[in-house]
Amino acid sequence: MDEKTLLILRNEINSLDIEIISLLESRLQISKEIGVIKRKIKKDFFDKQRHNQILKKISEIECNYPNEDLKTIFESILETSLRVQKDE
């Protein structure tokens, strides 16, 4: 592998990082909207059943990414979503 190939691959990673952040921003916006609705209908912000459902769905996706690492990532995403819902 040469330096040029390394640079190309790193640029691809940079582009993917931007896409990931954009998707996380979209997800966060929807979480904010959900928080507004939950507040309006006086529903608890934390829904253990939904939380577990998301983690189960993630664990069932066939991919090369290590399952435990995906779980950790999504637990962090869910924690952020919950915090944002409470703050709205």
XYZ file of N, CA and C in Angstrom:
264
model
N 0.851 -1.177 0.000
C 0.000 0.000 0.000
C 0.895 1.238 0.000
N 0.519 2.173 -0.803
C 1.335 3.383 -0.873
C 0.625 4.541 -0.170
N 1.309 5.638 -0.083
C 0.786 6.825 0.615
C -0.470 7.367 -0.056
N -0.506 7.310 -1.368
C -1.671 7.824 -2.091
C -2.923 7.010 -1.752
N -2.783 5.706 -1.732
C -3.908 4.836 -1.384
C -4.358 5.091 0.050
N -3.414 5.266 0.936
C -3.730 5.559 2.330
C -4.524 6.854 2.433
N -4.107 7.867 1.727
C -4.808 9.149 1.729
C -6.229 9.009 1.178
N -6.382 8.253 0.106
C -7.711 8.029 -0.486
C -8.624 7.329 0.522
N -8.116 6.309 1.166
C -8.920 5.570 2.143
C -9.282 6.439 3.342
N -8.363 7.248 3.790
C -8.659 8.160 4.909
C -9.712 9.193 4.516
N -9.663 9.652 3.286
C -10.690 10.584 2.810
C -12.060 9.916 2.759
N -12.088 8.651 2.384
C -13.349 7.906 2.394
C -13.892 7.797 3.819
N -13.004 7.531 4.765
C -13.395 7.469 6.182
C -13.952 8.820 6.619
N -13.289 9.887 6.236
C -13.765 11.231 6.599
C -15.171 11.482 6.063
N -15.423 11.074 4.834
C -16.751 11.236 4.240
C -17.793 10.410 4.987
N -17.433 9.198 5.324
C -18.349 8.341 6.083
C -18.640 8.930 7.456
N -17.631 9.496 8.094
C -17.839 10.121 9.406
C -18.862 11.251 9.310
N -18.777 12.030 8.248
C -19.740 13.122 8.047
C -21.149 12.558 7.850
N -21.267 11.480 7.095
C -22.571 10.842 6.893
C -23.132 10.308 8.207
N -22.290 9.677 8.998
C -22.722 9.137 10.288
C -23.239 10.266 11.178
N -22.504 11.363 11.233
C -22.920 12.504 12.055
C -24.245 13.062 11.555
N -24.407 13.149 10.258
C -25.661 13.641 9.687
C -26.833 12.740 10.081
N -26.632 11.436 10.020
C -27.678 10.494 10.425
C -27.979 10.605 11.913
N -26.945 10.775 12.717
C -27.158 10.950 14.158
C -27.931 12.234 14.452
N -27.633 13.297 13.705
C -28.367 14.557 13.854
C -29.850 14.355 13.519
N -30.130 13.631 12.443
C -31.514 13.355 12.057
C -32.228 12.550 13.134
N -31.539 11.560 13.659
C -32.123 10.729 14.718
C -32.392 11.564 15.965
N -31.468 12.438 16.285
C -31.619 13.284 17.470
C -32.811 14.230 17.319
N -33.004 14.764 16.141
C -34.144 15.654 15.894
C -35.462 14.910 16.102
N -35.535 13.687 15.611
C -36.740 12.887 15.803
C -36.935 12.583 17.290
N -35.851 12.305 17.998
C -35.939 12.060 19.439
C -36.489 13.276 20.169
N -36.084 14.466 19.747
C -36.615 15.690 20.350
C -38.121 15.768 20.152
N -38.571 15.465 18.948
C -40.003 15.494 18.646
C -40.755 14.472 19.491
N -40.164 13.301 19.665
C -40.771 12.270 20.501
C -40.868 12.767 21.945
N -39.830 13.449 22.411
C -39.844 14.003 23.767
C -40.981 14.987 23.978
N -41.220 15.831 22.989
C -42.323 16.802 23.067
C -43.652 16.062 23.190
N -43.839 15.032 22.385
C -45.079 14.252 22.423
C -45.220 13.542 23.769
N -44.137 12.916 24.241
C -44.198 12.217 25.527
C -44.568 13.181 26.652
N -44.007 14.365 26.620
C -44.322 15.364 27.649
C -45.799 15.749 27.572
N -46.286 15.930 26.346
C -47.674 16.345 26.130
C -48.666 15.287 26.623
N -48.359 14.020 26.382
C -49.283 12.949 26.780
C -48.919 12.353 28.144
N -47.960 12.989 28.812
C -47.530 12.588 30.149
C -47.086 11.116 30.209
N -46.266 10.770 29.255
C -45.705 9.423 29.183
C -44.276 9.462 29.694
N -43.858 8.423 30.408
C -42.478 8.345 30.882
C -41.513 8.469 29.701
N -40.419 9.152 29.943
C -39.430 9.309 28.880
C -38.715 7.996 28.589
N -38.372 7.262 29.643
C -37.667 5.997 29.435
C -38.675 4.875 29.250
N -38.573 4.199 28.122
C -39.435 3.063 27.789
C -38.536 1.833 27.685
N -38.476 1.080 28.777
C -37.573 -0.069 28.841
C -37.856 -1.076 27.724
N -39.129 -1.291 27.431
C -39.482 -2.236 26.373
C -38.936 -1.771 25.022
N -39.101 -0.494 24.720
C -38.591 0.057 23.450
C -37.061 0.006 23.426
N -36.438 0.344 24.547
C -34.980 0.300 24.666
C -34.472 -1.106 24.328
N -35.060 -2.103 24.968
C -34.644 -3.490 24.744
C -34.950 -3.945 23.320
N -36.068 -3.477 22.774
C -36.446 -3.819 21.407
C -35.393 -3.314 20.410
N -34.931 -2.104 20.616
C -33.907 -1.535 19.719
C -32.614 -2.336 19.819
N -32.173 -2.621 21.038
C -30.930 -3.378 21.216
C -31.043 -4.784 20.633
N -32.214 -5.398 20.780
C -32.428 -6.733 20.201
C -32.354 -6.665 18.678
N -33.021 -5.660 18.106
C -33.022 -5.501 16.650
C -31.588 -5.317 16.135
N -30.810 -4.508 16.845
C -29.411 -4.270 16.456
C -28.616 -5.567 16.507
N -28.850 -6.363 17.541
C -28.084 -7.607 17.693
C -28.423 -8.627 16.613
N -29.583 -8.480 15.982
C -30.007 -9.425 14.956
C -29.538 -9.052 13.553
N -28.996 -7.874 13.402
C -28.516 -7.441 12.091
C -27.203 -8.162 11.789
N -27.168 -8.791 10.656
C -25.945 -9.490 10.265
C -24.988 -8.497 9.622
N -23.844 -8.350 10.252
C -22.818 -7.456 9.723
C -21.468 -7.876 10.286
N -20.424 -7.271 9.760
C -19.068 -7.601 10.206
C -18.658 -6.845 11.459
N -19.421 -5.811 11.800
C -19.077 -5.007 12.970
C -19.325 -5.830 14.227
N -18.379 -5.861 15.155
C -18.549 -6.683 16.365
C -19.825 -6.305 17.130
N -20.623 -7.306 17.430
C -21.932 -7.103 18.045
C -21.862 -6.325 19.355
N -20.942 -6.665 20.219
C -20.841 -5.967 21.513
C -20.481 -4.504 21.324
N -19.670 -4.218 20.340
C -19.318 -2.822 20.060
C -20.524 -2.052 19.535
N -21.310 -2.689 18.665
C -22.533 -2.048 18.170
C -23.490 -1.765 19.327
N -23.608 -2.741 20.215
C -24.479 -2.570 21.380
C -24.030 -1.370 22.208
N -22.739 -1.245 22.432
C -22.193 -0.122 23.195
C -22.496 1.206 22.500
N -22.308 1.240 21.201
C -22.581 2.457 20.432
C -24.057 2.832 20.568
N -24.939 1.859 20.395
C -26.365 2.163 20.443
C -26.841 2.483 21.854
N -26.225 1.900 22.850
C -26.577 2.294 24.211
C -26.246 3.771 24.436
N -25.144 4.222 23.897
C -24.775 5.632 23.997
C -25.755 6.511 23.216
N -26.133 6.074 22.041
C -27.109 6.819 21.233
C -28.437 6.915 21.979
N -28.877 5.814 22.556
C -30.144 5.798 23.285
C -30.080 6.687 24.528
N -28.951 6.677 25.208
C -28.767 7.532 26.382
C -28.849 9.010 25.992
N -28.216 9.368 24.897
C -28.268 10.750 24.413
C -29.699 11.119 24.015
N -30.377 10.223 23.331
C -31.759 10.480 22.920
C -32.653 10.723 24.128
N -32.491 9.919 25.156
C -33.291 10.073 26.370
C -33.013 11.419 27.039
N -31.760 11.773 27.129
C -31.381 13.039 27.745
C -31.985 14.227 26.978
N -31.932 14.157 25.666
C -32.476 15.230 24.824
C -34.007 15.296 24.964
N -34.642 14.149 25.046
C -36.099 14.142 25.215
C -36.489 14.834 26.514
N -35.766 14.577 27.553
C -36.063 15.188 28.865
C -35.827 16.696 28.851
N -34.870 17.135 28.035
C -34.501 18.554 28.001
C -35.423 19.392 27.131
N -36.172 18.761 26.260
C -37.031 19.532 25.341
C -38.211 20.130 26.063
